[in-house]
């Protein structure tokens, strides 16, 4: 927490079992609340007062920058996806107050082979950083965004693979949200792109060249914040 809420004071609860200083980079916006950060650490809570902690894996060397929570009315299970550096994506199940072991997702890409007039699937060579991930139940899709305009989508909460999509920009994408039947992603250089399904993306006019760092949808409008007070 970098600044206290101007309305009410924050109470700090120490996290037992973490003896070193850990920087947490992101926290989910819905229950269960899960924070992810450096050295592959995560911590989670349902009450806000008791936190469990652990590591996502990847040898404890990956910084995770974003985390999303997904569920549907058809399943009691709640799934969590964390994204981070070096093209790292992992999925887990939230069970009560606990998080299951994490399973890495495979990154794939589809290429058209003109000689045989077919589209084939290959392992992705993406090793850039992911910055954010969200789940949208109406689309049954996870969307992760990151370096050089990279976007990967994974259909289904329990999927074990994410597919590269063409975003139309080479700017780093820092955040993504969903509202008004569209995904909106924002990034460096004032980049704003939109998609109604997570696969086909088009540019929006932002009227700024400042880096855009986060976006939310408040039920009526999109709100974006960025560098230099943007």
Short mmCIF file of C-alpha atoms in Angstrom, two decimals:
data_model
loop_
_atom_site.label_atom_id
_atom_site.label_comp_id
_atom_site.label_asym_id
_atom_site.label_seq_id
_atom_site.Cartn_x
_atom_site.Cartn_y
_atom_site.Cartn_z
CA UNK A 1 0.00 0.00 0.00
CA UNK A 2 1.67 3.19 -1.15
CA UNK A 3 -0.85 5.72 0.11
CA UNK A 4 -3.54 5.59 2.78
CA UNK A 5 -7.17 5.82 1.75
CA UNK A 6 -8.32 9.42 2.47
CA UNK A 7 -11.58 8.17 4.02
CA UNK A 8 -10.45 5.45 6.41
CA UNK A 9 -7.21 4.18 7.88
CA UNK A 10 -5.59 0.94 6.76
CA UNK A 11 -4.65 -1.75 9.25
CA UNK A 12 -1.52 -3.76 8.50
CA UNK A 13 -1.54 -7.50 9.14
CA UNK A 14 1.81 -9.27 9.01
CA UNK A 15 2.01 -12.30 6.75
CA UNK A 16 3.59 -15.17 8.65
CA UNK A 17 6.01 -17.33 6.73
CA UNK A 18 7.39 -14.53 4.55
CA UNK A 19 10.58 -13.38 6.23
CA UNK A 20 12.01 -11.22 3.46
CA UNK A 21 10.71 -8.04 1.88
CA UNK A 22 8.39 -9.00 -1.01
CA UNK A 23 6.91 -6.56 -3.51
CA UNK A 24 3.40 -7.53 -4.58
CA UNK A 25 2.50 -6.17 -8.01
CA UNK A 26 -1.25 -6.81 -8.38
CA UNK A 27 -4.34 -7.97 -6.52
CA UNK A 28 -7.58 -9.45 -7.85
CA UNK A 29 -10.67 -7.26 -7.85
CA UNK A 30 -13.02 -9.94 -6.53
CA UNK A 31 -13.29 -12.69 -3.92
CA UNK A 32 -11.08 -14.56 -3.24
CA UNK A 33 -8.55 -11.76 -3.08
CA UNK A 34 -5.18 -12.88 -4.39
CA UNK A 35 -2.02 -10.79 -4.62
CA UNK A 36 0.93 -11.78 -6.80
CA UNK A 37 4.43 -10.38 -6.99
CA UNK A 38 8.15 -10.91 -7.11
CA UNK A 39 9.96 -14.22 -6.60
CA UNK A 40 6.72 -16.01 -7.67
CA UNK A 41 5.08 -15.22 -4.32
CA UNK A 42 1.33 -15.01 -3.91
CA UNK A 43 -0.95 -14.51 -0.94
CA UNK A 44 -4.70 -14.94 -0.71
CA UNK A 45 -7.59 -14.21 1.63
CA UNK A 46 -11.38 -14.35 1.83
CA UNK A 47 -11.76 -12.31 5.03
CA UNK A 48 -9.08 -9.68 4.52
CA UNK A 49 -7.56 -10.44 7.92
CA UNK A 50 -6.09 -13.94 7.57
CA UNK A 51 -3.80 -14.45 4.60
CA UNK A 52 -2.38 -17.67 3.24
CA UNK A 53 0.80 -17.52 1.18
CA UNK A 54 2.86 -19.59 -1.17
CA UNK A 55 4.76 -19.65 -4.44
CA UNK A 56 3.35 -20.16 -7.91
CA UNK A 57 6.36 -22.14 -9.08
CA UNK A 58 8.76 -21.41 -11.95
CA UNK A 59 11.66 -21.94 -9.56
CA UNK A 60 10.59 -18.95 -7.49
CA UNK A 61 12.33 -16.61 -9.94
CA UNK A 62 9.44 -15.08 -11.92
CA UNK A 63 7.77 -11.76 -11.10
CA UNK A 64 4.01 -11.98 -11.60
CA UNK A 65 2.38 -8.70 -12.65
CA UNK A 66 -1.31 -9.55 -12.99
CA UNK A 67 -3.96 -11.90 -11.61
CA UNK A 68 -7.56 -12.63 -12.53
CA UNK A 69 -10.39 -14.65 -10.96
CA UNK A 70 -12.96 -16.60 -12.99
CA UNK A 71 -16.18 -18.45 -12.18
CA UNK A 72 -19.50 -19.35 -13.77
CA UNK A 73 -23.02 -20.03 -12.56
CA UNK A 74 -22.64 -23.59 -13.84
CA UNK A 75 -19.71 -24.52 -11.60
CA UNK A 76 -18.99 -23.98 -7.89
CA UNK A 77 -15.25 -23.90 -8.59
CA UNK A 78 -13.35 -20.61 -8.73
CA UNK A 79 -10.26 -20.46 -10.90
CA UNK A 80 -7.31 -18.09 -10.70
CA UNK A 81 -4.86 -17.18 -13.46
CA UNK A 82 -1.59 -15.31 -12.80
CA UNK A 83 0.61 -13.77 -15.51
CA UNK A 84 4.17 -12.51 -15.34
CA UNK A 85 7.62 -12.13 -16.80
CA UNK A 86 9.18 -14.41 -19.45
CA UNK A 87 5.80 -15.37 -20.92
CA UNK A 88 4.67 -17.04 -17.69
CA UNK A 89 0.99 -17.97 -17.19
CA UNK A 90 -0.31 -20.32 -14.51
CA UNK A 91 -3.75 -21.48 -13.35
CA UNK A 92 -5.00 -22.69 -9.95
CA UNK A 93 -8.27 -23.49 -8.19
CA UNK A 94 -9.49 -21.53 -5.15
CA UNK A 95 -10.87 -23.99 -2.59
CA UNK A 96 -12.38 -22.22 0.40
CA UNK A 97 -9.57 -20.22 1.96
CA UNK A 98 -6.85 -22.08 0.08
CA UNK A 99 -5.31 -22.16 -3.38
CA UNK A 100 -4.44 -25.43 -5.11
CA UNK A 101 -1.11 -26.12 -6.78
CA UNK A 102 -0.48 -24.03 -9.89
CA UNK A 103 -0.44 -25.44 -13.42
CA UNK A 104 1.52 -23.59 -16.16
CA UNK A 105 -0.36 -22.86 -19.39
CA UNK A 106 1.20 -23.66 -22.75
CA UNK A 107 1.58 -20.72 -25.13
CA UNK A 108 0.61 -21.53 -28.72
CA UNK A 109 0.18 -19.72 -32.01
CA UNK A 110 -1.64 -20.57 -35.21
CA UNK A 111 -0.06 -20.01 -38.61
CA UNK A 112 -1.51 -20.36 -42.06
CA UNK A 113 0.52 -22.71 -44.30
CA UNK A 114 -0.15 -21.56 -47.90
CA UNK A 115 1.35 -24.70 -49.47
CA UNK A 116 -1.32 -26.91 -47.93
CA UNK A 117 -4.01 -24.22 -47.45
CA UNK A 118 -4.35 -25.09 -43.78
CA UNK A 119 -3.85 -23.42 -40.42
CA UNK A 120 -1.49 -25.30 -38.12
CA UNK A 121 -0.73 -24.83 -34.41
CA UNK A 122 2.83 -24.35 -33.15
CA UNK A 123 4.44 -23.63 -29.77
CA UNK A 124 4.76 -19.87 -29.29
CA UNK A 125 8.22 -18.33 -29.04
CA UNK A 126 6.92 -15.45 -26.90
CA UNK A 127 9.17 -14.80 -23.91
CA UNK A 128 8.09 -11.24 -23.10
CA UNK A 129 6.40 -10.03 -19.96
CA UNK A 130 2.68 -10.25 -19.32
CA UNK A 131 1.20 -7.27 -17.48
CA UNK A 132 -2.47 -8.09 -16.88
CA UNK A 133 -5.13 -10.80 -17.29
CA UNK A 134 -8.92 -10.91 -16.94
CA UNK A 135 -11.70 -13.47 -17.17
CA UNK A 136 -14.97 -12.63 -18.91
CA UNK A 137 -17.72 -15.17 -18.36
CA UNK A 138 -19.95 -14.00 -21.19
CA UNK A 139 -17.09 -14.79 -23.60
CA UNK A 140 -15.83 -17.81 -21.63
CA UNK A 141 -12.34 -16.44 -22.22
CA UNK A 142 -9.20 -15.37 -20.37
CA UNK A 143 -7.34 -12.46 -22.03
CA UNK A 144 -3.71 -11.68 -21.12
CA UNK A 145 -1.79 -8.64 -22.41
CA UNK A 146 1.89 -7.75 -22.37
CA UNK A 147 5.04 -6.64 -24.16
CA UNK A 148 5.15 -5.47 -27.79
CA UNK A 149 1.37 -5.56 -28.17
CA UNK A 150 1.18 -9.22 -27.26
CA UNK A 151 -2.27 -10.67 -26.52
CA UNK A 152 -3.01 -14.28 -25.63
CA UNK A 153 -6.49 -15.74 -25.16
CA UNK A 154 -7.51 -18.97 -23.47
CA UNK A 155 -11.06 -20.23 -23.99
CA UNK A 156 -12.64 -21.94 -20.98
CA UNK A 157 -11.83 -21.56 -17.30
CA UNK A 158 -9.97 -24.87 -17.13
CA UNK A 159 -8.00 -24.54 -20.35
CA UNK A 160 -4.35 -25.55 -20.37
CA UNK A 161 -3.31 -23.46 -23.40
CA UNK A 162 -3.37 -19.81 -24.48
CA UNK A 163 -3.24 -18.69 -28.12
CA UNK A 164 -1.46 -15.65 -29.53
CA UNK A 165 -3.66 -13.01 -31.17
CA UNK A 166 -2.78 -10.11 -33.50
CA UNK A 167 -3.30 -6.79 -31.69
CA UNK A 168 -2.23 -4.35 -34.39
CA UNK A 169 0.20 -2.51 -32.10
CA UNK A 170 3.81 -2.94 -31.01
CA UNK A 171 3.35 -0.90 -27.84
CA UNK A 172 3.48 -2.65 -24.47
CA UNK A 173 -0.05 -3.27 -23.22
CA UNK A 174 -0.37 -2.64 -19.48
CA UNK A 175 -4.00 -3.39 -18.60
CA UNK A 176 -7.23 -4.84 -19.98
CA UNK A 177 -10.87 -4.77 -18.89
CA UNK A 178 -14.32 -5.63 -20.27
CA UNK A 179 -17.46 -3.54 -20.60
CA UNK A 180 -20.17 -2.60 -23.09
CA UNK A 181 -19.57 -5.96 -24.84
CA UNK A 182 -15.94 -5.09 -25.60
CA UNK A 183 -12.49 -5.85 -24.28
CA UNK A 184 -10.44 -2.66 -23.99
CA UNK A 185 -6.65 -2.81 -23.57
CA UNK A 186 -4.40 0.19 -22.89
CA UNK A 187 -0.65 0.63 -23.08
CA UNK A 188 2.41 2.73 -23.73
CA UNK A 189 2.38 5.63 -26.18
CA UNK A 190 -1.33 6.24 -25.57
CA UNK A 191 -2.30 2.93 -27.16
CA UNK A 192 -5.95 1.90 -26.77
CA UNK A 193 -7.30 -1.11 -28.64
CA UNK A 194 -10.67 -2.86 -28.55
CA UNK A 195 -12.14 -6.26 -29.37
CA UNK A 196 -15.57 -7.84 -28.97
CA UNK A 197 -14.21 -11.39 -28.76
CA UNK A 198 -10.54 -11.11 -27.72
CA UNK A 199 -9.24 -12.26 -31.09
CA UNK A 200 -9.75 -9.38 -33.56
CA UNK A 201 -8.52 -5.99 -32.29
CA UNK A 202 -8.89 -2.44 -33.63
CA UNK A 203 -7.34 0.91 -32.66
CA UNK A 204 -9.14 3.60 -30.67
CA UNK A 205 -8.16 7.29 -30.61
CA UNK A 206 -6.78 8.18 -27.17
CA UNK A 207 -5.71 11.78 -27.89
CA UNK A 208 -2.53 11.28 -25.88
CA UNK A 209 0.95 9.88 -26.37
CA UNK A 210 1.51 9.34 -22.64
CA UNK A 211 1.80 5.78 -21.37
CA UNK A 212 -1.55 4.44 -20.14
CA UNK A 213 -1.16 2.16 -17.13
CA UNK A 214 -4.60 0.99 -16.02
CA UNK A 215 -8.26 0.89 -17.04
CA UNK A 216 -11.56 0.09 -15.33
CA UNK A 217 -15.20 0.01 -16.39
CA UNK A 218 -17.47 1.46 -13.70
CA UNK A 219 -20.76 0.27 -15.19
CA UNK A 220 -21.26 3.37 -17.33
CA UNK A 221 -17.90 4.40 -18.74
CA UNK A 222 -14.26 3.41 -19.11
CA UNK A 223 -11.72 5.27 -16.98
CA UNK A 224 -8.02 5.18 -17.90
CA UNK A 225 -5.04 6.51 -15.93
CA UNK A 226 -1.47 7.04 -17.07
CA UNK A 227 1.76 8.97 -16.88
CA UNK A 228 2.01 12.75 -16.28
CA UNK A 229 -1.40 12.86 -14.58
CA UNK A 230 -3.21 11.49 -17.64
#
